């Protein structure tokens, strides 16, 4: 069976139409393979979030996504969810979301069902996984097993909690458990460490890094260059809706584009300002 992959080319996202139209993303592209961490970095408003959301079909098509080709290969079949009639595109997104493409949002607690316990939500995605015929390891058959995989202490207790009873870090890990339990081959994460204290950030990043060894690909949107240095195999720098530079992981100091150098300098100044 061929390896899965994601390939995005020529993405153009436009808000509004006519004289009020505003280009949010202009010609962006990326490629992601299993076991790879690709970081998408840039200043606020550079188009990072719109790009990653477009890879999940969370940006409205026409208007919204007005151009671009997305291909997702799940190991057996290649999906092109921006092609075809609306019904064909909707079917493609339904097949891809969760089973192939997992989502780790910035506001994790808001993405959880507030009326259901965490364990019940994990069990629901496990049932979807079983319906798809995706295998389960003997030690990962229950909700608590997947909460433990996501790094949550006392997973049995956490399974009985409601989202409002979780801290920010716990909520992020619960979302991670949902994506992993569903069987997602790729995780698309939008600023997953925002608002978390440094200790919780490190623990979550360690968990995300460990997924690389299990063959999970990670597309990581972040403005935190410390996260990039720690995790990324490759870096895309965005500015004004376009990808302006591509770098190998750990080579941001070699950046030549003005936006990338500005990010590095801002990070250095921020570090100097800390007590």
Short mmCIF file of C-alpha atoms in Angstrom, two decimals:
data_model
loop_
_atom_site.label_atom_id
_atom_site.label_comp_id
_atom_site.label_asym_id
_atom_site.label_seq_id
_atom_site.Cartn_x
_atom_site.Cartn_y
_atom_site.Cartn_z
CA UNK A 1 0.00 0.00 0.00
CA UNK A 2 1.36 3.44 -0.92
CA UNK A 3 2.16 5.95 1.81
CA UNK A 4 -0.45 8.66 2.53
CA UNK A 5 0.28 12.32 1.80
CA UNK A 6 -1.27 15.78 1.51
CA UNK A 7 -0.51 18.18 -1.34
CA UNK A 8 -1.96 21.68 -1.68
CA UNK A 9 -1.21 23.91 -4.68
CA UNK A 10 -2.24 27.42 -5.71
CA UNK A 11 -4.69 28.09 -2.87
CA UNK A 12 -6.45 31.43 -3.23
CA UNK A 13 -8.97 32.55 -0.61
CA UNK A 14 -11.02 35.71 -1.11
CA UNK A 15 -13.38 37.43 1.34
CA UNK A 16 -16.32 39.28 -0.19
CA UNK A 17 -16.78 40.03 -3.87
CA UNK A 18 -16.77 42.88 -6.33
CA UNK A 19 -15.19 46.11 -5.16
CA UNK A 20 -15.18 44.84 -1.56
CA UNK A 21 -13.24 41.65 -2.34
CA UNK A 22 -10.13 41.10 -0.23
CA UNK A 23 -7.51 38.43 -0.90
CA UNK A 24 -6.68 36.49 2.27
CA UNK A 25 -4.51 33.74 0.75
CA UNK A 26 -2.78 34.09 -2.60
CA UNK A 27 -1.23 31.01 -4.25
CA UNK A 28 -0.23 29.12 -1.11
CA UNK A 29 0.95 25.53 -1.37
CA UNK A 30 2.36 22.81 0.87
CA UNK A 31 3.10 19.10 1.04
CA UNK A 32 3.01 16.84 4.09
CA UNK A 33 4.09 13.22 4.51
CA UNK A 34 3.59 10.70 7.35
CA UNK A 35 5.89 11.22 10.31
CA UNK A 36 6.69 14.78 9.21
CA UNK A 37 6.12 18.01 11.15
CA UNK A 38 5.53 21.00 8.88
CA UNK A 39 5.32 24.40 10.59
CA UNK A 40 3.38 27.29 9.07
CA UNK A 41 4.64 30.53 10.58
CA UNK A 42 3.99 34.23 10.04
CA UNK A 43 2.61 37.36 11.64
CA UNK A 44 -1.06 37.66 12.56
CA UNK A 45 -3.16 38.07 9.42
CA UNK A 46 -0.56 36.43 7.16
CA UNK A 47 -2.98 33.70 6.03
CA UNK A 48 -1.79 30.77 8.17
CA UNK A 49 -5.13 29.85 9.73
CA UNK A 50 -7.09 30.29 6.50
CA UNK A 51 -4.63 27.95 4.76
CA UNK A 52 -4.86 25.17 7.33
CA UNK A 53 -8.65 25.51 7.57
CA UNK A 54 -8.88 25.24 3.79
CA UNK A 55 -7.07 21.89 4.06
CA UNK A 56 -9.99 20.70 6.20
CA UNK A 57 -12.78 22.18 4.09
CA UNK A 58 -13.57 24.69 6.82
CA UNK A 59 -13.37 27.65 4.46
CA UNK A 60 -16.43 28.18 2.31
CA UNK A 61 -15.92 27.33 -1.36
CA UNK A 62 -16.76 29.82 -4.11
CA UNK A 63 -16.71 32.52 -2.72
CA UNK A 64 -14.02 31.79 -0.21
CA UNK A 65 -11.72 29.27 -1.86
CA UNK A 66 -11.73 30.55 -5.44
CA UNK A 67 -8.72 28.60 -6.71
CA UNK A 68 -6.43 25.79 -5.67
CA UNK A 69 -5.94 22.05 -5.88
CA UNK A 70 -5.89 19.83 -2.79
CA UNK A 71 -4.99 16.15 -3.00
CA UNK A 72 -5.11 13.83 0.00
CA UNK A 73 -3.94 10.24 -0.36
CA UNK A 74 -4.98 7.92 2.46
CA UNK A 75 -2.83 4.96 1.43
CA UNK A 76 -5.47 3.44 -0.83
CA UNK A 77 -7.28 6.27 -2.58
CA UNK A 78 -6.59 9.84 -3.66
CA UNK A 79 -9.18 12.48 -2.79
CA UNK A 80 -9.52 15.84 -4.54
CA UNK A 81 -12.19 17.59 -2.44
CA UNK A 82 -12.12 20.90 -4.34
CA UNK A 83 -13.07 19.22 -7.61
CA UNK A 84 -16.45 18.11 -8.89
CA UNK A 85 -20.05 19.04 -8.16
CA UNK A 86 -21.01 20.26 -4.65
CA UNK A 87 -22.39 16.85 -3.63
CA UNK A 88 -19.15 15.16 -4.71
CA UNK A 89 -17.07 17.65 -2.73
CA UNK A 90 -19.21 17.23 0.39
CA UNK A 91 -18.84 13.45 0.19
CA UNK A 92 -15.07 13.79 -0.10
CA UNK A 93 -14.85 16.01 2.98
CA UNK A 94 -17.03 13.61 4.98
CA UNK A 95 -14.67 10.77 4.09
CA UNK A 96 -11.54 12.74 4.95
CA UNK A 97 -12.42 14.59 8.14
CA UNK A 98 -11.57 12.55 11.19
CA UNK A 99 -10.58 9.33 9.45
CA UNK A 100 -7.66 10.92 7.58
CA UNK A 101 -7.49 14.56 8.67
CA UNK A 102 -7.68 15.38 12.37
CA UNK A 103 -8.20 18.91 13.74
CA UNK A 104 -6.56 20.35 16.84
CA UNK A 105 -8.09 23.83 17.25
CA UNK A 106 -6.79 26.79 19.22
CA UNK A 107 -9.95 26.96 21.35
CA UNK A 108 -10.05 23.30 22.33
CA UNK A 109 -12.70 23.52 25.05
CA UNK A 110 -15.13 25.28 22.69
CA UNK A 111 -14.81 22.43 20.18
CA UNK A 112 -15.91 19.79 22.69
CA UNK A 113 -19.58 18.96 23.28
CA UNK A 114 -20.41 20.77 26.55
CA UNK A 115 -23.31 18.44 27.35
CA UNK A 116 -21.42 15.13 27.21
CA UNK A 117 -18.67 13.63 29.31
CA UNK A 118 -15.24 13.33 27.69
CA UNK A 119 -15.31 9.53 27.77
CA UNK A 120 -18.63 9.41 25.90
CA UNK A 121 -17.19 11.65 23.18
CA UNK A 122 -14.14 9.41 22.77
CA UNK A 123 -16.32 6.29 22.65
CA UNK A 124 -18.39 7.87 19.88
CA UNK A 125 -15.36 8.37 17.64
CA UNK A 126 -14.16 4.85 18.46
CA UNK A 127 -17.48 3.56 17.15
CA UNK A 128 -16.97 5.55 13.94
CA UNK A 129 -13.51 4.02 13.66
CA UNK A 130 -14.94 0.51 14.02
CA UNK A 131 -17.54 1.23 11.34
CA UNK A 132 -14.73 2.21 8.99
CA UNK A 133 -13.00 -1.09 9.68
CA UNK A 134 -9.88 0.57 11.10
CA UNK A 135 -8.01 -1.74 13.49
CA UNK A 136 -7.58 -1.11 17.20
CA UNK A 137 -4.62 -2.31 19.24
CA UNK A 138 -5.48 -4.55 22.17
CA UNK A 139 -4.33 -1.90 24.65
CA UNK A 140 -6.28 0.94 22.99
CA UNK A 141 -9.90 -0.19 22.98
CA UNK A 142 -11.47 2.08 25.59
CA UNK A 143 -11.81 5.84 26.05
CA UNK A 144 -9.39 5.89 28.99
CA UNK A 145 -6.74 4.16 26.86
CA UNK A 146 -6.81 6.98 24.30
CA UNK A 147 -6.87 9.69 26.95
CA UNK A 148 -3.71 8.10 28.35
CA UNK A 149 -2.12 8.04 24.88
CA UNK A 150 -2.81 11.79 24.67
CA UNK A 151 -0.86 12.23 27.91
CA UNK A 152 -3.70 12.89 30.35
CA UNK A 153 -3.00 11.78 33.92
CA UNK A 154 -5.76 9.79 35.63
CA UNK A 155 -7.48 9.05 32.30
CA UNK A 156 -10.27 7.09 33.96
CA UNK A 157 -11.21 10.11 36.07
CA UNK A 158 -10.92 12.51 33.13
CA UNK A 159 -13.27 10.30 31.09
CA UNK A 160 -16.01 11.10 33.60
CA UNK A 161 -15.57 14.88 33.40
CA UNK A 162 -17.43 17.46 31.32
CA UNK A 163 -15.50 19.95 29.15
CA UNK A 164 -16.07 22.85 31.57
CA UNK A 165 -14.27 20.84 34.26
CA UNK A 166 -11.06 20.66 32.20
CA UNK A 167 -8.14 23.08 32.24
CA UNK A 168 -6.94 24.50 28.92
CA UNK A 169 -4.15 21.94 28.67
CA UNK A 170 -6.48 19.07 29.52
CA UNK A 171 -8.96 20.23 26.88
CA UNK A 172 -6.20 20.29 24.24
CA UNK A 173 -5.20 16.76 25.18
CA UNK A 174 -8.83 15.63 25.08
CA UNK A 175 -9.08 16.96 21.51
CA UNK A 176 -5.85 15.16 20.69
CA UNK A 177 -7.29 11.93 22.11
CA UNK A 178 -10.39 12.33 19.92
CA UNK A 179 -8.30 12.76 16.77
CA UNK A 180 -6.05 9.82 17.58
CA UNK A 181 -8.93 7.55 18.57
CA UNK A 182 -10.66 8.36 15.28
CA UNK A 183 -7.57 7.11 13.44
CA UNK A 184 -6.47 10.40 11.85
CA UNK A 185 -3.36 9.96 9.72
CA UNK A 186 -2.61 13.68 9.82
CA UNK A 187 -3.18 16.29 12.51
CA UNK A 188 -3.76 19.91 11.52
CA UNK A 189 -3.14 22.08 14.56
CA UNK A 190 -3.87 25.82 14.80
CA UNK A 191 -1.80 27.45 17.58
CA UNK A 192 -2.37 24.49 19.94
CA UNK A 193 -0.17 25.89 22.73
CA UNK A 194 -1.70 29.39 22.89
CA UNK A 195 -2.74 30.34 26.42
CA UNK A 196 -1.08 27.35 28.09
CA UNK A 197 1.53 27.77 30.79
CA UNK A 198 5.11 26.77 29.82
CA UNK A 199 5.05 23.43 31.66
CA UNK A 200 1.80 22.36 29.99
CA UNK A 201 3.11 23.61 26.63
CA UNK A 202 6.22 21.45 26.91
CA UNK A 203 4.21 18.37 27.84
CA UNK A 204 1.82 18.85 24.92
CA UNK A 205 4.70 19.42 22.49
CA UNK A 206 6.40 16.27 23.74
CA UNK A 207 3.21 14.36 23.04
CA UNK A 208 2.88 15.84 19.54
CA UNK A 209 6.53 15.04 18.84
CA UNK A 210 6.01 11.44 19.92
CA UNK A 211 3.30 11.05 17.27
CA UNK A 212 5.96 11.49 14.58
CA UNK A 213 7.37 8.11 15.60
CA UNK A 214 3.95 6.53 15.09
CA UNK A 215 3.79 7.83 11.51
CA UNK A 216 1.38 10.69 12.10
CA UNK A 217 1.97 13.82 9.98
CA UNK A 218 1.52 17.19 11.70
CA UNK A 219 0.75 20.54 10.08
CA UNK A 220 1.40 23.07 12.82
CA UNK A 221 0.28 26.71 12.65
CA UNK A 222 2.20 28.80 15.14
CA UNK A 223 3.84 32.14 15.80
CA UNK A 224 6.05 30.61 18.50
CA UNK A 225 9.48 30.06 16.95
CA UNK A 226 10.54 28.10 20.01
CA UNK A 227 7.92 25.50 19.09
CA UNK A 228 9.20 25.51 15.51
CA UNK A 229 12.80 24.96 16.58
CA UNK A 230 11.76 22.09 18.81
CA UNK A 231 9.45 20.18 16.48
CA UNK A 232 9.53 21.18 12.83
CA UNK A 233 11.18 19.18 10.05
CA UNK A 234 10.28 21.93 7.55
CA UNK A 235 9.03 25.51 7.77
CA UNK A 236 6.84 27.64 5.52
CA UNK A 237 6.88 31.39 6.16
CA UNK A 238 3.73 33.29 5.17
CA UNK A 239 3.24 36.99 4.63
CA UNK A 240 0.38 38.85 2.97
CA UNK A 241 -1.41 35.59 2.22
CA UNK A 242 1.52 34.04 0.32
CA UNK A 243 4.29 31.59 1.17
CA UNK A 244 7.42 33.76 0.92
CA UNK A 245 10.08 31.30 2.08
CA UNK A 246 10.60 27.57 2.61
CA UNK A 247 13.20 26.42 5.13
CA UNK A 248 14.45 23.21 6.65
CA UNK A 249 13.64 22.72 10.32
CA UNK A 250 16.13 24.40 12.63
CA UNK A 251 17.32 26.82 9.94
CA UNK A 252 15.26 29.92 10.68
CA UNK A 253 18.50 31.73 11.45
CA UNK A 254 19.33 31.29 7.75
CA UNK A 255 16.14 33.00 6.60
CA UNK A 256 16.56 35.59 3.86
CA UNK A 257 13.02 36.98 3.46
CA UNK A 258 12.16 40.16 5.37
CA UNK A 259 9.05 38.64 7.07
CA UNK A 260 11.01 35.64 8.35
CA UNK A 261 13.87 37.80 9.62
CA UNK A 262 11.38 40.10 11.34
CA UNK A 263 9.86 37.10 13.16
CA UNK A 264 13.29 35.97 14.32
CA UNK A 265 14.20 39.46 15.54
CA UNK A 266 10.87 39.86 17.35
CA UNK A 267 11.43 36.52 19.09
CA UNK A 268 14.94 37.55 20.15
CA UNK A 269 13.67 40.86 21.55
CA UNK A 270 10.90 39.07 23.41
CA UNK A 271 13.45 36.70 24.94
CA UNK A 272 15.66 39.59 26.02
CA UNK A 273 12.67 41.31 27.67
CA UNK A 274 11.88 38.33 29.89
CA UNK A 275 13.13 38.59 33.47
#
